[in-house]
JSON list of C-alpha atoms in Angstrom, two decimals:
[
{"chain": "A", "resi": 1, "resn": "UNK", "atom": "CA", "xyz": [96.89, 105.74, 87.61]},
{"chain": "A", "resi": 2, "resn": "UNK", "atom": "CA", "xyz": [98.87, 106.68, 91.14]},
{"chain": "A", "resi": 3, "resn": "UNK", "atom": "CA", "xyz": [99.27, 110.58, 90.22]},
{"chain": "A", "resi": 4, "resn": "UNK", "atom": "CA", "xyz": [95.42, 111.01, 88.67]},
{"chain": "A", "resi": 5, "resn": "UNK", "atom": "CA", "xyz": [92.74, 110.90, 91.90]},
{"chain": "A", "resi": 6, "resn": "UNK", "atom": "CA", "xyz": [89.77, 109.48, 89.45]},
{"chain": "A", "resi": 7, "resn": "UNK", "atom": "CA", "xyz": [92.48, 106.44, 88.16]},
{"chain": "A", "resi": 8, "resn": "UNK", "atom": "CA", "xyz": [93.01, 105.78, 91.89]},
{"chain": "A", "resi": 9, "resn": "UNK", "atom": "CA", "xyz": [89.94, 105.56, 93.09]},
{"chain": "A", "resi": 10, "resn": "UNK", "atom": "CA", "xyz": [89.31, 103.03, 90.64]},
{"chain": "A", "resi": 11, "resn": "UNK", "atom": "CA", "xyz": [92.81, 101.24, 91.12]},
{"chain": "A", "resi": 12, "resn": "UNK", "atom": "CA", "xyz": [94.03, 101.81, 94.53]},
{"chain": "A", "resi": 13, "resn": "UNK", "atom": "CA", "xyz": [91.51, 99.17, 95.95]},
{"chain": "A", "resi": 14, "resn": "UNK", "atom": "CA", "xyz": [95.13, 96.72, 94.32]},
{"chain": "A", "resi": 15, "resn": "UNK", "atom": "CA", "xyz": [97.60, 98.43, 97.20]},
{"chain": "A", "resi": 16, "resn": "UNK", "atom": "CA", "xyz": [94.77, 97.86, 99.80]},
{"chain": "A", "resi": 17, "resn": "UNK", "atom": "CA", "xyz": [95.14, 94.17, 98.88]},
{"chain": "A", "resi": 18, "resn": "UNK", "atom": "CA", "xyz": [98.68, 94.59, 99.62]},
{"chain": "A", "resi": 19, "resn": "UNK", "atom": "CA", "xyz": [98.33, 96.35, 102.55]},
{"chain": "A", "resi": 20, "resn": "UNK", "atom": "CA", "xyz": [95.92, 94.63, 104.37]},
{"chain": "A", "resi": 21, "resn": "UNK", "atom": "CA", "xyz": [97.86, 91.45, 103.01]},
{"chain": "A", "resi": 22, "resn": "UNK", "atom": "CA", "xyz": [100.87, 92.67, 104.88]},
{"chain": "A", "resi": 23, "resn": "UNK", "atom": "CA", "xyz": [99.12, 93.01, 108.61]},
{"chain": "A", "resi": 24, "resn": "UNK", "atom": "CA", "xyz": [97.72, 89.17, 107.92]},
{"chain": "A", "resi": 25, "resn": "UNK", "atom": "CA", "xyz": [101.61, 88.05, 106.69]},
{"chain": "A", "resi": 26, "resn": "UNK", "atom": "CA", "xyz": [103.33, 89.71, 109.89]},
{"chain": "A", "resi": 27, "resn": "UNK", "atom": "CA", "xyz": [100.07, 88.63, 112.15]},
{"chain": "A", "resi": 28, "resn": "UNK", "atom": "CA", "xyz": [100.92, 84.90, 111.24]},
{"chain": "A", "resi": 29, "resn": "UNK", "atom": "CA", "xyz": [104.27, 84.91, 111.41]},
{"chain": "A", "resi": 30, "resn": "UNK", "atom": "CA", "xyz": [104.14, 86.50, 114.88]},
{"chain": "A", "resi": 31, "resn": "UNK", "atom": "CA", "xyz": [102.03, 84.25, 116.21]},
{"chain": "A", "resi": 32, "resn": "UNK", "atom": "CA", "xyz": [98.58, 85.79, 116.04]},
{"chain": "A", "resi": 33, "resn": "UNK", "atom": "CA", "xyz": [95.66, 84.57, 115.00]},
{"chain": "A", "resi": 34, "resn": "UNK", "atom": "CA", "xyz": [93.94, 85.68, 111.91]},
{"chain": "A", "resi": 35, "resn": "UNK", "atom": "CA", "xyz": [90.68, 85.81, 111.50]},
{"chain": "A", "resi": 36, "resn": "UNK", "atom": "CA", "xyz": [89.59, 87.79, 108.70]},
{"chain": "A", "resi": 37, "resn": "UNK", "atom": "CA", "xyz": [89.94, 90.60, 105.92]},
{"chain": "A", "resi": 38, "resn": "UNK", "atom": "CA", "xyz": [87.87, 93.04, 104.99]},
{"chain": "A", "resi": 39, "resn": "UNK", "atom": "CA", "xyz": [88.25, 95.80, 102.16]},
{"chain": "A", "resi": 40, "resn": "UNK", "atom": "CA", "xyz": [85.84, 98.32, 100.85]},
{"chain": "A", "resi": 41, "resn": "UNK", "atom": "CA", "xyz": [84.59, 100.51, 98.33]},
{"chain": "A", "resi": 42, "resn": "UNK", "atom": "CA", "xyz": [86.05, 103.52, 99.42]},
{"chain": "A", "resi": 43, "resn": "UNK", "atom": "CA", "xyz": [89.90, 102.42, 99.44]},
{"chain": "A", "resi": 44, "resn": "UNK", "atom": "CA", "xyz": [89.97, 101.29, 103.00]},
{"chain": "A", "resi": 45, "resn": "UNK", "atom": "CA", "xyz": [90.42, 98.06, 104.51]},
{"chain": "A", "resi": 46, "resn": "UNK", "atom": "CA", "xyz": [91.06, 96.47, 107.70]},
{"chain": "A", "resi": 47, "resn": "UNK", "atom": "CA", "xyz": [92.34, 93.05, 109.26]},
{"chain": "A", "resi": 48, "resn": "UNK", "atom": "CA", "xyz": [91.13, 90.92, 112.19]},
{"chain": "A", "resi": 49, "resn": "UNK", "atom": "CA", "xyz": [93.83, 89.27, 114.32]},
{"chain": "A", "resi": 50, "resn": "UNK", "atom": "CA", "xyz": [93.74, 88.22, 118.42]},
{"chain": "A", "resi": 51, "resn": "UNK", "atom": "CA", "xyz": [96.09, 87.46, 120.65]},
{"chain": "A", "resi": 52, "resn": "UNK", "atom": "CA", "xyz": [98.05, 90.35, 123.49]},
{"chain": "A", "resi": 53, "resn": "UNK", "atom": "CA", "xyz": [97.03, 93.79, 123.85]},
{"chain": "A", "resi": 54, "resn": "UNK", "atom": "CA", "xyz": [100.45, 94.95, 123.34]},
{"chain": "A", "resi": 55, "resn": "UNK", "atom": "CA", "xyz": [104.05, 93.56, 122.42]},
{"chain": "A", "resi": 56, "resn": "UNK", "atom": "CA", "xyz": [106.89, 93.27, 119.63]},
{"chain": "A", "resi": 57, "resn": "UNK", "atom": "CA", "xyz": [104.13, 90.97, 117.65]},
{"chain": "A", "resi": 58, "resn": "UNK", "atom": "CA", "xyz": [101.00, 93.35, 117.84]},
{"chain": "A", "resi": 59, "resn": "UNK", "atom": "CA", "xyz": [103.94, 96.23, 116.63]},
{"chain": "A", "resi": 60, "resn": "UNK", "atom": "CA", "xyz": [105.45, 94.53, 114.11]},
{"chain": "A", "resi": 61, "resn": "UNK", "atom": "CA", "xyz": [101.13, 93.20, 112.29]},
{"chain": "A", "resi": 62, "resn": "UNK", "atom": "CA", "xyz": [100.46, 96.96, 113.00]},
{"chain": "A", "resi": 63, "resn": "UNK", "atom": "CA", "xyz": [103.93, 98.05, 111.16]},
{"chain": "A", "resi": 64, "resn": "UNK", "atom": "CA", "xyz": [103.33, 95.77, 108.37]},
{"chain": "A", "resi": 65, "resn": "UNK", "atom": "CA", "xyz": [101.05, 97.31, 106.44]},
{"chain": "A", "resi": 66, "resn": "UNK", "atom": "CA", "xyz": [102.12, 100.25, 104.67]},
{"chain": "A", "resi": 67, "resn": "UNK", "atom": "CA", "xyz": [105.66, 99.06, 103.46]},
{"chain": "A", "resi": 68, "resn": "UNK", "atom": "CA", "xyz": [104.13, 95.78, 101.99]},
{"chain": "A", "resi": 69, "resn": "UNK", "atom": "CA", "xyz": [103.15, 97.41, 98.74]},
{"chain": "A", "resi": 70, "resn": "UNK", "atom": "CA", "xyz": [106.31, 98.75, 98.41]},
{"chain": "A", "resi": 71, "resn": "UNK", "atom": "CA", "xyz": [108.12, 95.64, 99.27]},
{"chain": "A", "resi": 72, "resn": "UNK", "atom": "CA", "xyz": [106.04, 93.41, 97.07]},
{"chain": "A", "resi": 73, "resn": "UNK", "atom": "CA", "xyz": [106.38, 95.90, 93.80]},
{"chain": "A", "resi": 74, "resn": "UNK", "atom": "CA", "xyz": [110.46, 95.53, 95.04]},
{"chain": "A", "resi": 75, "resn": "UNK", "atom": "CA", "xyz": [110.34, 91.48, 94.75]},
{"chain": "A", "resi": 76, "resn": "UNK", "atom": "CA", "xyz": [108.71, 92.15, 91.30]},
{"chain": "A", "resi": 77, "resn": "UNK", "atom": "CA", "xyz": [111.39, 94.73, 89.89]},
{"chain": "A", "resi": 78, "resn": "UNK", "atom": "CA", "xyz": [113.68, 92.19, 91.05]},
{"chain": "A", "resi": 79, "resn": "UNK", "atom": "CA", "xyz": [111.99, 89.56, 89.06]},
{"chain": "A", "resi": 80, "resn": "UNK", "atom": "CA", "xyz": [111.26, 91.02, 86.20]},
{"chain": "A", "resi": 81, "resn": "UNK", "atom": "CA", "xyz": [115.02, 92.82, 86.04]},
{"chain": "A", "resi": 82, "resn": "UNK", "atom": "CA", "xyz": [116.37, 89.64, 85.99]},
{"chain": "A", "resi": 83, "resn": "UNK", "atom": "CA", "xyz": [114.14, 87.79, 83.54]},
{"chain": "A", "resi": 84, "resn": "UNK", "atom": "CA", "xyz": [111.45, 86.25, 85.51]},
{"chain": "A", "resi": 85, "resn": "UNK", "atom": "CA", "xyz": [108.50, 88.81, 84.87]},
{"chain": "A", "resi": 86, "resn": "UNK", "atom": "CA", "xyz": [105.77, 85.01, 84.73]},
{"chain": "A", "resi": 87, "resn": "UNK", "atom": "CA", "xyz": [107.01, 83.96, 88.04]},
{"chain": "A", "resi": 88, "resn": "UNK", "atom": "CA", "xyz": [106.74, 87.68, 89.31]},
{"chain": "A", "resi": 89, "resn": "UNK", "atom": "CA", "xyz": [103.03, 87.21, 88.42]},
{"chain": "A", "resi": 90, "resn": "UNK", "atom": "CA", "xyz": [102.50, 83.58, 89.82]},
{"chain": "A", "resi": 91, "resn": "UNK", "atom": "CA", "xyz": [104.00, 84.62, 93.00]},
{"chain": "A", "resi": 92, "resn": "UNK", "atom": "CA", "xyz": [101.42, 87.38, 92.93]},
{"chain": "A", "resi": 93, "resn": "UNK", "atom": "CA", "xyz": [98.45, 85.16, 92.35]},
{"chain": "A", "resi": 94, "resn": "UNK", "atom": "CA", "xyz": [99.61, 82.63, 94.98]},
{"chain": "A", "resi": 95, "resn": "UNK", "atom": "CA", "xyz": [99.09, 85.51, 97.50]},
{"chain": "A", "resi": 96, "resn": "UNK", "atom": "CA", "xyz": [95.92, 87.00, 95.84]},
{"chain": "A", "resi": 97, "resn": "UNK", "atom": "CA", "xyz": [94.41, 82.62, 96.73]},
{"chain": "A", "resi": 98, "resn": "UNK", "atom": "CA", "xyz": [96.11, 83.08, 100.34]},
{"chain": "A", "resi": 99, "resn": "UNK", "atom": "CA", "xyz": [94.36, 86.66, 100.47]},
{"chain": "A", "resi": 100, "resn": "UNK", "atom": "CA", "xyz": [91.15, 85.58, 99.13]},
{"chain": "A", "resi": 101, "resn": "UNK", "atom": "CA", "xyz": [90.90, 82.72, 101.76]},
{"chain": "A", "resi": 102, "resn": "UNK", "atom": "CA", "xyz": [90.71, 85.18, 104.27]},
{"chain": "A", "resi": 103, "resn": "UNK", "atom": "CA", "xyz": [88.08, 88.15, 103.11]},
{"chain": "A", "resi": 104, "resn": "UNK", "atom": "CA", "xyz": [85.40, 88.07, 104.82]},
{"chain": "A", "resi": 105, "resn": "UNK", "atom": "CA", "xyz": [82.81, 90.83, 102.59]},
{"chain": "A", "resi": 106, "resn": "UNK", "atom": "CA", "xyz": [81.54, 90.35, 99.20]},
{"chain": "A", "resi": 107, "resn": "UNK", "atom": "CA", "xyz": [83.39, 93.58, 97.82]},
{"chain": "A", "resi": 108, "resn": "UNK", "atom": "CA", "xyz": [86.54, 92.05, 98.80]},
{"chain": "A", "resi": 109, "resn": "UNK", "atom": "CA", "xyz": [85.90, 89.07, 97.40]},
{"chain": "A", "resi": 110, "resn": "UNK", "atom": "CA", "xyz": [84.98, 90.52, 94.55]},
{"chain": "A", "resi": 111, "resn": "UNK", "atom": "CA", "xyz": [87.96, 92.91, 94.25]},
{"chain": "A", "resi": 112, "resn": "UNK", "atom": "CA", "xyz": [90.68, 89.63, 94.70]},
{"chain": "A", "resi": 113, "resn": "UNK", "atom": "CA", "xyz": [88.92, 87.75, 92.27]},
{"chain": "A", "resi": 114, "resn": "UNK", "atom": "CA", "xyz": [88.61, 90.64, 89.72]},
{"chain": "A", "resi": 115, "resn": "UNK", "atom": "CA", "xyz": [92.19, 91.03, 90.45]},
{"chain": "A", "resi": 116, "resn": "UNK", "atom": "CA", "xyz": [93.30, 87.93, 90.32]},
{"chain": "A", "resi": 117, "resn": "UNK", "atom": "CA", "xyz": [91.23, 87.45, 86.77]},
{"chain": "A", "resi": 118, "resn": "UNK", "atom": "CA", "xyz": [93.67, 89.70, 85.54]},
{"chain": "A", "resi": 119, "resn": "UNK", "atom": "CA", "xyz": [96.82, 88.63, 86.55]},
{"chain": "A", "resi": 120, "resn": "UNK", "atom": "CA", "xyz": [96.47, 84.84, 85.97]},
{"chain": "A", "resi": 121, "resn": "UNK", "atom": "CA", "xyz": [94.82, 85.92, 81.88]},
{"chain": "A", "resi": 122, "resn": "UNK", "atom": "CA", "xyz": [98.32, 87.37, 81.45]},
{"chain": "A", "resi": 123, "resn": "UNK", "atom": "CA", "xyz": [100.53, 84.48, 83.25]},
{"chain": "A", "resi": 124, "resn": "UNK", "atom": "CA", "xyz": [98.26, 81.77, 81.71]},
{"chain": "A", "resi": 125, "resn": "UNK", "atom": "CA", "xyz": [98.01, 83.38, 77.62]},
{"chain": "A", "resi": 126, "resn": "UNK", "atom": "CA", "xyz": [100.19, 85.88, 77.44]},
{"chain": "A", "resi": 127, "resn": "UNK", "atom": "CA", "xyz": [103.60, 85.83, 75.16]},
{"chain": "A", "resi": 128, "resn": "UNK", "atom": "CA", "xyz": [106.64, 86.96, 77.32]},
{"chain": "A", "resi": 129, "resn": "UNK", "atom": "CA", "xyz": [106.91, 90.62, 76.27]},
{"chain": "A", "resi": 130, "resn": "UNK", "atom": "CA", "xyz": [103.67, 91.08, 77.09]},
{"chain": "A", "resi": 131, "resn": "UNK", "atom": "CA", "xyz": [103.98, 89.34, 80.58]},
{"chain": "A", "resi": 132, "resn": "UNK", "atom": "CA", "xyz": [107.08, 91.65, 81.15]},
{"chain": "A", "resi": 133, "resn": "UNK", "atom": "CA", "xyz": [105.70, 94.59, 80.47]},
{"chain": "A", "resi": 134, "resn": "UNK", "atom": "CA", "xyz": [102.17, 93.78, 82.68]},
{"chain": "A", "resi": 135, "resn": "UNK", "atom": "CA", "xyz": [104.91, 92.35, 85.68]},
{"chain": "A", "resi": 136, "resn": "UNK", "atom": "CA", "xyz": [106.18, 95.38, 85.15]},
{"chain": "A", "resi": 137, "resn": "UNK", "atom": "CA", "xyz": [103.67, 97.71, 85.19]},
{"chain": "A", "resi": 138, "resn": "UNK", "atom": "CA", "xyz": [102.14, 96.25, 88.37]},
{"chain": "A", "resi": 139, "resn": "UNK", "atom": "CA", "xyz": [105.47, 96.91, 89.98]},
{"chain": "A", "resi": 140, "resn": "UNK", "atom": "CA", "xyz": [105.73, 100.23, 89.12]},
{"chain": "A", "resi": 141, "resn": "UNK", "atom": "CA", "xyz": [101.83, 100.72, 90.50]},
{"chain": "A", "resi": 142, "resn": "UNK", "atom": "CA", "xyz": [102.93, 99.49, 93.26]},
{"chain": "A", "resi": 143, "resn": "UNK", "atom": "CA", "xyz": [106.46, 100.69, 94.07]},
{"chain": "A", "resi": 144, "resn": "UNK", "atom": "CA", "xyz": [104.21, 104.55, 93.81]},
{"chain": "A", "resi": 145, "resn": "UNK", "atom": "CA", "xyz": [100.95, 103.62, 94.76]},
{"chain": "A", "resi": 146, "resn": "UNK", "atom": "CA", "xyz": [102.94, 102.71, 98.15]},
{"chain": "A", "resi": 147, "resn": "UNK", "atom": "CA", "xyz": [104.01, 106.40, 98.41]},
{"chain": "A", "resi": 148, "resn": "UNK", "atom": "CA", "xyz": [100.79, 107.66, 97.66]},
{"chain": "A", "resi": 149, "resn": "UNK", "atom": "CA", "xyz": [99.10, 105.53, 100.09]},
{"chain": "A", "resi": 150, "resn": "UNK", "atom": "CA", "xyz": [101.70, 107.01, 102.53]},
{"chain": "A", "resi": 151, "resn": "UNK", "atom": "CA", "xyz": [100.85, 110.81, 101.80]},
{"chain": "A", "resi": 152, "resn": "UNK", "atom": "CA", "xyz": [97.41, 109.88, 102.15]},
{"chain": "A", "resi": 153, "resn": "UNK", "atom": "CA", "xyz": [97.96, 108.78, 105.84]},
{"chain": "A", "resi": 154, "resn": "UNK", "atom": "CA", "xyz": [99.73, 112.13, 106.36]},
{"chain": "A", "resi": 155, "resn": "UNK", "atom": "CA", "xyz": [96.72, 114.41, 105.04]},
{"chain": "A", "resi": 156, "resn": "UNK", "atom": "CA", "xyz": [94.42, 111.96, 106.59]},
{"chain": "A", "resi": 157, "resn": "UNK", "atom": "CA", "xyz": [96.69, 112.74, 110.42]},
{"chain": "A", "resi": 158, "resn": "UNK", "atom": "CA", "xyz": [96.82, 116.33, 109.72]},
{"chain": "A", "resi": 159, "resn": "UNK", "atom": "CA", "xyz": [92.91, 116.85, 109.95]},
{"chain": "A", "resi": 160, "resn": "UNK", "atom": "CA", "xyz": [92.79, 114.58, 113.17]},
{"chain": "A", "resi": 161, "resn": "UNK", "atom": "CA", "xyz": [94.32, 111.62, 115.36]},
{"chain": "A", "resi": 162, "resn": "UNK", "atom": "CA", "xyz": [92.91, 108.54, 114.67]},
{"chain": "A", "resi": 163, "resn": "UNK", "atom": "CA", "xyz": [94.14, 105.72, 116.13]},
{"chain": "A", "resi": 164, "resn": "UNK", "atom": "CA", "xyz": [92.27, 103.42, 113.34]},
{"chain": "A", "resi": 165, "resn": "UNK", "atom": "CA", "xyz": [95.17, 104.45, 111.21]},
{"chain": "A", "resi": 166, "resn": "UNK", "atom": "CA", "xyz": [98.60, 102.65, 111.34]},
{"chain": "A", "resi": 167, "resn": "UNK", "atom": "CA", "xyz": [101.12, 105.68, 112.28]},
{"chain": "A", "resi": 168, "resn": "UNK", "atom": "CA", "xyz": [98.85, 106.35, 115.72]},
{"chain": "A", "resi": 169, "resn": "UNK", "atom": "CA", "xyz": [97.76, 103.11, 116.07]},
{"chain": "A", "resi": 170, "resn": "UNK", "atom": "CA", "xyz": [101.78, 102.44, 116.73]},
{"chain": "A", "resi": 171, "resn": "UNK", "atom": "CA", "xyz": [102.17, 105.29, 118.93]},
{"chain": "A", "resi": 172, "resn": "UNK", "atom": "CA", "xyz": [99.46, 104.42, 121.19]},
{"chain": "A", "resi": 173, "resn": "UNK", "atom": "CA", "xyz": [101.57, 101.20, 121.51]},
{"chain": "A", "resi": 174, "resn": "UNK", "atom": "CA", "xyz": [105.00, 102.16, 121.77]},
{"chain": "A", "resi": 175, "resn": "UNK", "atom": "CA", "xyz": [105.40, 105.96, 122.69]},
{"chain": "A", "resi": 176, "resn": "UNK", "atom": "CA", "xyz": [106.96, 107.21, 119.68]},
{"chain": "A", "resi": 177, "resn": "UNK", "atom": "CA", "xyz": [105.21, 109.65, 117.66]},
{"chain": "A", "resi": 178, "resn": "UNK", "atom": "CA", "xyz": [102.63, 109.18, 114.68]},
{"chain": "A", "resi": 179, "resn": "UNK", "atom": "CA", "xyz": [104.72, 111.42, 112.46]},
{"chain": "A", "resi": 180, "resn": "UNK", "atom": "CA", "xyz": [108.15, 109.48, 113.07]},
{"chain": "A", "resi": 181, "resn": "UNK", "atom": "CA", "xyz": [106.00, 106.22, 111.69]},
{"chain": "A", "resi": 182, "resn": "UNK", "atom": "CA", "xyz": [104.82, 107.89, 108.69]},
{"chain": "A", "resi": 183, "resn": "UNK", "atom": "CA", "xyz": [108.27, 109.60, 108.42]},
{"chain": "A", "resi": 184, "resn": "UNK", "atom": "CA", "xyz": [109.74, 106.06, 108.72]},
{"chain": "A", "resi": 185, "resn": "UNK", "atom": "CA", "xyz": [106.87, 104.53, 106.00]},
{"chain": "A", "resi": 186, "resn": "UNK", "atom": "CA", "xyz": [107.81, 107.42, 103.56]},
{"chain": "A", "resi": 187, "resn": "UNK", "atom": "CA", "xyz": [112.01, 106.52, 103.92]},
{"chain": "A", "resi": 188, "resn": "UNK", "atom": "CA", "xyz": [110.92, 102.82, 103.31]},
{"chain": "A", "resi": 189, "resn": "UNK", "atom": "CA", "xyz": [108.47, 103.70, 100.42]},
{"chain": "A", "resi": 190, "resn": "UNK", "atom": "CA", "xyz": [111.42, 106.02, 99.05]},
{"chain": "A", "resi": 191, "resn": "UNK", "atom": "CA", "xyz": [114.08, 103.67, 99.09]},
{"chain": "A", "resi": 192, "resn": "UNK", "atom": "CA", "xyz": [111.90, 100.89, 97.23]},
{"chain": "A", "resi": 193, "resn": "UNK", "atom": "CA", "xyz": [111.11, 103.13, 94.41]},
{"chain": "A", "resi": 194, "resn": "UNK", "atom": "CA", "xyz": [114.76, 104.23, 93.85]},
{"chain": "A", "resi": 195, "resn": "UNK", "atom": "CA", "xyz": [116.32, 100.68, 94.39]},
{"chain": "A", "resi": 196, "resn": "UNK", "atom": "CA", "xyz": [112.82, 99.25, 91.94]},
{"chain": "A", "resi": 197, "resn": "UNK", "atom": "CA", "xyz": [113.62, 102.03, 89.71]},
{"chain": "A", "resi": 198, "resn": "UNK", "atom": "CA", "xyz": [117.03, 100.58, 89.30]},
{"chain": "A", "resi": 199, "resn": "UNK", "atom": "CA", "xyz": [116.06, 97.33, 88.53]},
{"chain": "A", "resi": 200, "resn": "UNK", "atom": "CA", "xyz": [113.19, 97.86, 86.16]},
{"chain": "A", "resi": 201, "resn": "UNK", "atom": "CA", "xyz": [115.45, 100.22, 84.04]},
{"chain": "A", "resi": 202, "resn": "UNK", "atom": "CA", "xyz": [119.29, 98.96, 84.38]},
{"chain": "A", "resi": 203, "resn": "UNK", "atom": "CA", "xyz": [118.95, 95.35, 85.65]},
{"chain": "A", "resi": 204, "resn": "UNK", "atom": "CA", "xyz": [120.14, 93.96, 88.37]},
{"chain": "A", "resi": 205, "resn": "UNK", "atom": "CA", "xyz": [122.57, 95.66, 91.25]},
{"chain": "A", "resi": 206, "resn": "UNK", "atom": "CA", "xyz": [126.37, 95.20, 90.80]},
{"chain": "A", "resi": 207, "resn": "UNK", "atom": "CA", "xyz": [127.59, 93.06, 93.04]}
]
């Protein structure tokens, strides 16, 4: 579903959740007020926060988004590799109701509900190998569909400089270039596949 273009367009609307659930996480806990999520048809999405024109906080809500699905597919390999693949999925649809609260267009809506249909019909009926292997799945999806949402930035930046997109936005605010952020999104993306990769298939870490 990550590698096929058709698949994605149909499933990559899920890492958008996660990515636009990211800026609202980091805009809250930095002290900025959110006021809304939007995500659309064609993949993209975008959150609504206020508060300063510049600082750590407005960095760190404008950082946030591209390593959450990466992160969030981590805390599920971690989860399911050690045997607790129904509260990898309740977690999940906690933050699909905390998400939801927050969307502000009927396609979003739409897509968190649709979502969130899914994930609860497994956590709710489904036998434990078959929540294991959906917990699963959905970390893999989103362990890659991270990366890809990465290299889609990068062929996105090579055509033209947008600051609407994360890696420019956060050089226009601190100084450092676009292509160190999206270098620095691809290490973190990287790591959480390998490190995911490891739990999924050998359990947990030593140690």
């Amino acid at each position: 579903m990550v590698a096929w273009t058709p698949a994605w367009r149909l499933t990559g609307g899920i890492v958008t959740i996660a990515h636009e659930g990211g800026h609202a996480v980091v805009a809250v806990l930095t002290g900025r007020g959110l006021s809304g999520i939007r995500l659309h048809a064609d993949g993209s999405g975008s959150t609504f926060h206020v508060g300063r024109n510049g600082g750590i906080g407005l960095v760190l809500t404008a950082f946030g988004g591209y390593p959450a699905p990466a992160l969030l597919g981590l805390v599920g390999a971690t989860l399911v590799g050690t045997g607790r693949a129904a509260a990898s999925l309740w977690l999940v649809v906690v933050l699909l109701v905390a998400t939801l609260v927050h969307v502000r267009n009927v396609f979003g809506a739409a897509s968190v509900l649709l979502t969130g249909a899914a994930v609860v019909g497994v956590a709710w009926w489904g036998q434990p190998a078959l929540q294991a292997a959906f917990a699963a799945a959905l970390s893999w999806f989103l362990l890659f569909g991270g990366l890809r949402s990465v290299r889609d930035l990068q062929r996105t930046r090579r055509h033209r400089f947008d600051e609407g997109n994360d890696a420019d936005a956060l050089a226009g605010l601190t100084g450092i270039p676009g292509g160190v952020w999206a270098g620095l999104f691809w290490l973190l993306g990287a790591a959480a596949v390998v490190t995911g990769a490891w739990l999924l298939v050998l359990g947990p870490l030593p140690g």
